[in-house]
Amino acid sequence: MFDHIGILLHQPLPGRAAHLEMAPENRIESLRIETPEQIAHARKAAVLILLYEINGEIYTTFIKRTTYDGVHSGQIAFPGGRHEQTDANLIDTALREAEEEVGIMRHDVTVLGSLSQLYIPPSNFLILPVVGSIGCIPNFVLQTSEVDGILQVSLKELFNEENRSVTTITSKEYGTFQAPCYIINDEIIWGATAMVINEFKQVMIG
């Protein structure tokens, strides 16, 4: 099952076209005109799309970030964070961050591949979504200083078009704007995470 996902991830990826479909309205133009200079000066980061099986269904896990004075406060996201000098590469970053944030031991994860990198202007991060699997239902241990809770979602539910919607977002940086989103268990998933989900969905089911 997971081997097939690895094969799909090593085919040509939909990339920006998939990202644009779930981009907030204030991000669409910036995605189209972003420059190599922006990318070159961005801070590197990685997230982990962790896959595992429950009762024959493939699940993944999101974290709900704690409330803090920052652009990603309280948001639903994949476990992940910034690249550190001690990380061998961005895959190592994703595994380390998942271990720190939700207690997934990096040696238990089989890396299947990665999706397209995505630039996030508000925080000046260029993130690499890494996809990995684990052979059991995870025993999560949360880093409560950064993680307020977790959301376990089956891919069937995540990819269900009925859970796709549009929401109104208000932020200090950009004011009020409309953003495509996924609504799962009354939680709104938007922004970069929704854009990554859409690319993963297109890889998985076209």
Coordinates of C-alpha atoms in Angstrom, one line a residue:
M1 CA 0.0 0.0 0.0
F2 CA 2.6 2.5 1.1
D3 CA 5.1 1.3 -1.6
H4 CA 2.6 2.4 -4.3
I5 CA 2.4 5.9 -2.7
G6 CA 6.2 6.1 -3.0
I7 CA 6.0 5.3 -6.7
L8 CA 3.4 8.0 -7.2
L9 CA 5.6 10.6 -5.4
H10 CA 8.5 9.9 -7.8
Q11 CA 6.4 10.8 -10.8
P12 CA 6.2 14.4 -12.1
L13 CA 4.4 16.5 -9.5
P14 CA 1.5 19.0 -10.1
G15 CA 3.3 21.6 -8.1
R16 CA 2.2 25.3 -8.5
A17 CA -1.0 24.4 -10.4
A18 CA -2.2 22.4 -7.4
H19 CA -1.1 25.1 -5.0
L20 CA -3.0 27.8 -6.8
E21 CA -6.3 26.0 -6.5
M22 CA -6.2 26.3 -2.7
A23 CA -4.3 29.6 -2.4
P24 CA -5.9 32.4 -0.5
E25 CA -7.0 35.3 -2.8
N26 CA -4.2 37.5 -1.5
R27 CA -1.6 34.8 -2.3
I28 CA -2.5 34.0 -5.9
E29 CA -0.7 36.9 -7.6
S30 CA 2.4 36.4 -5.4
L31 CA 2.6 32.8 -6.4
R32 CA 2.5 33.7 -10.0
I33 CA 5.2 36.4 -9.8
E34 CA 7.5 35.0 -7.0
T35 CA 11.2 35.4 -8.1
P36 CA 14.2 33.2 -7.8
E37 CA 15.7 35.9 -5.5
Q38 CA 12.8 35.5 -3.1
I39 CA 13.3 31.7 -3.0
A40 CA 17.0 32.1 -2.6
H41 CA 16.7 34.3 0.5
A42 CA 13.8 32.3 2.1
R43 CA 14.4 30.3 5.3
K44 CA 14.3 26.6 4.8
A45 CA 11.7 24.4 6.6
A46 CA 10.1 21.0 6.2
V47 CA 6.9 19.3 7.3
L48 CA 6.0 15.6 7.7
I49 CA 2.9 14.1 6.1
L50 CA 2.8 10.9 8.3
L51 CA 0.8 8.0 7.0
Y52 CA -0.4 5.0 9.0
E53 CA -3.2 2.5 8.9
I54 CA -6.3 2.2 11.2
N55 CA -8.8 -0.5 10.4
G56 CA -7.8 -0.7 6.8
E57 CA -7.9 3.0 6.2
I58 CA -4.9 5.3 5.7
Y59 CA -4.7 8.2 8.1
T60 CA -2.5 11.2 8.5
T61 CA -2.1 13.6 11.4
F62 CA -2.2 17.4 11.8
I63 CA -1.2 19.5 14.7
K64 CA -3.1 22.5 16.1
R65 CA -0.5 25.2 16.9
T66 CA -0.7 27.0 20.2
T67 CA -1.8 30.6 20.3
Y68 CA 1.1 33.0 20.2
D69 CA 2.1 36.3 18.7
G70 CA 2.9 35.1 15.2
V71 CA 1.5 34.6 11.7
H72 CA 0.7 30.9 12.2
S73 CA -0.9 31.2 15.7
G74 CA -3.6 28.6 16.3
Q75 CA -3.5 27.2 12.8
I76 CA -3.9 23.5 11.8
A77 CA -0.7 22.3 10.1
F78 CA 1.5 19.2 9.5
P79 CA 4.2 18.7 12.1
G80 CA 7.3 20.5 11.0
G81 CA 9.5 23.5 11.4
R82 CA 12.7 25.3 10.4
H83 CA 15.9 23.7 9.2
E84 CA 18.7 23.7 11.7
Q85 CA 22.4 23.5 11.0
T86 CA 22.5 20.1 12.8
D87 CA 20.0 18.6 10.3
A88 CA 21.6 16.6 7.5
N89 CA 19.0 17.8 5.0
L90 CA 15.3 18.8 4.9
I91 CA 14.1 15.3 5.2
D92 CA 16.0 15.1 8.5
T93 CA 14.4 18.4 9.5
A94 CA 10.9 17.0 8.9
L95 CA 11.7 13.8 10.9
R96 CA 13.3 15.8 13.8
E97 CA 10.5 18.2 14.1
A98 CA 7.9 15.5 14.1
E99 CA 9.8 13.7 16.8
E100 CA 10.0 16.9 18.9
E101 CA 6.4 18.1 18.3
V102 CA 4.4 14.8 18.5
G103 CA 6.8 12.2 19.7
I104 CA 7.2 10.2 16.5
M105 CA 10.6 8.5 16.6
R106 CA 12.4 9.3 13.4
H107 CA 13.8 5.8 13.0
D108 CA 10.3 4.4 13.0
V109 CA 9.4 6.4 9.9
T110 CA 9.9 5.1 6.3
V111 CA 10.3 8.1 4.0
L112 CA 8.3 7.6 0.8
G113 CA 9.2 10.8 -1.0
S114 CA 8.3 14.4 -1.0
L115 CA 6.0 17.0 -2.7
S116 CA 6.9 20.3 -4.3
Q117 CA 8.5 23.0 -2.2
L118 CA 6.2 25.9 -1.4
Y119 CA 7.2 29.5 -0.5
I120 CA 5.2 31.2 2.3
P121 CA 5.6 35.0 2.1
P122 CA 4.2 36.0 5.6
S123 CA 7.0 34.0 7.4
N124 CA 9.5 33.9 4.5
F125 CA 9.8 30.1 4.7
L126 CA 10.3 27.7 1.8
I127 CA 8.9 24.4 3.0
L128 CA 9.4 20.9 1.8
P129 CA 6.5 18.5 2.5
V130 CA 8.0 15.1 3.2
V131 CA 5.8 12.0 3.1
G132 CA 6.5 9.1 5.4
S133 CA 4.8 6.0 6.7
I134 CA 4.8 4.2 10.1
G135 CA 3.9 0.6 10.6
C136 CA 1.6 1.1 13.6
I137 CA -0.9 3.5 15.1
P138 CA 1.3 6.3 16.6
N139 CA 1.5 6.9 20.3
F140 CA 1.6 10.7 20.2
V141 CA 3.5 12.7 22.9
L142 CA 2.8 16.4 22.4
Q143 CA 5.3 19.2 22.9
T144 CA 2.7 21.3 24.7
S145 CA 4.7 24.6 24.4
E146 CA 4.1 24.5 20.6
V147 CA 1.2 22.0 20.0
D148 CA -2.3 22.5 21.4
G149 CA -3.7 19.2 20.1
I150 CA -3.7 16.8 17.1
L151 CA -6.2 16.0 14.4
Q152 CA -6.2 12.4 13.0
V153 CA -7.9 12.3 9.6
S154 CA -8.4 9.5 7.1
L155 CA -7.3 10.3 3.5
K156 CA -10.8 9.3 2.4
E157 CA -12.2 12.1 4.6
L158 CA -9.5 14.5 3.8
F159 CA -10.0 14.1 0.0
N160 CA -13.8 14.2 0.2
E161 CA -14.9 17.2 -1.9
E162 CA -17.8 17.8 0.6
N163 CA -15.2 18.9 3.2
R164 CA -13.8 21.6 0.8
S165 CA -15.1 25.1 1.3
V166 CA -14.1 28.8 1.4
T167 CA -13.7 30.8 4.6
T168 CA -13.1 34.4 5.6
I169 CA -9.7 35.1 7.2
T170 CA -8.7 38.3 9.1
S171 CA -5.0 38.9 9.8
K172 CA -2.9 41.8 10.9
E173 CA -0.7 41.5 7.8
Y174 CA -3.3 41.3 5.1
G175 CA -6.7 42.4 6.6
T176 CA -9.8 40.4 5.6
F177 CA -9.7 38.0 2.6
Q178 CA -11.3 34.8 1.3
A179 CA -9.4 31.5 1.4
P180 CA -10.2 28.1 0.1
C181 CA -10.1 25.6 2.9
Y182 CA -10.9 22.1 4.2
I183 CA -13.2 21.8 7.2
I184 CA -12.6 18.6 9.2
N185 CA -14.2 18.0 12.6
D186 CA -15.1 21.7 12.8
E187 CA -11.4 22.7 12.3
I188 CA -10.5 25.0 9.3
I189 CA -7.4 24.0 7.4
W190 CA -6.3 26.8 5.0
G191 CA -3.2 28.5 3.6
A192 CA 0.0 26.6 2.9
T193 CA -1.3 23.4 4.6
A194 CA -4.4 23.4 2.3
M195 CA -2.2 24.0 -0.7
V196 CA 0.0 21.0 0.3
I197 CA -3.0 18.8 0.8
N198 CA -4.3 19.6 -2.7
E199 CA -1.1 18.6 -4.3
F200 CA -1.0 15.4 -2.3
K201 CA -4.6 14.7 -3.3
Q202 CA -3.8 15.2 -7.0
V203 CA -0.8 12.9 -6.7
M204 CA -2.9 10.2 -5.0
I205 CA -6.2 10.3 -6.9
G206 CA -5.6 12.7 -9.8

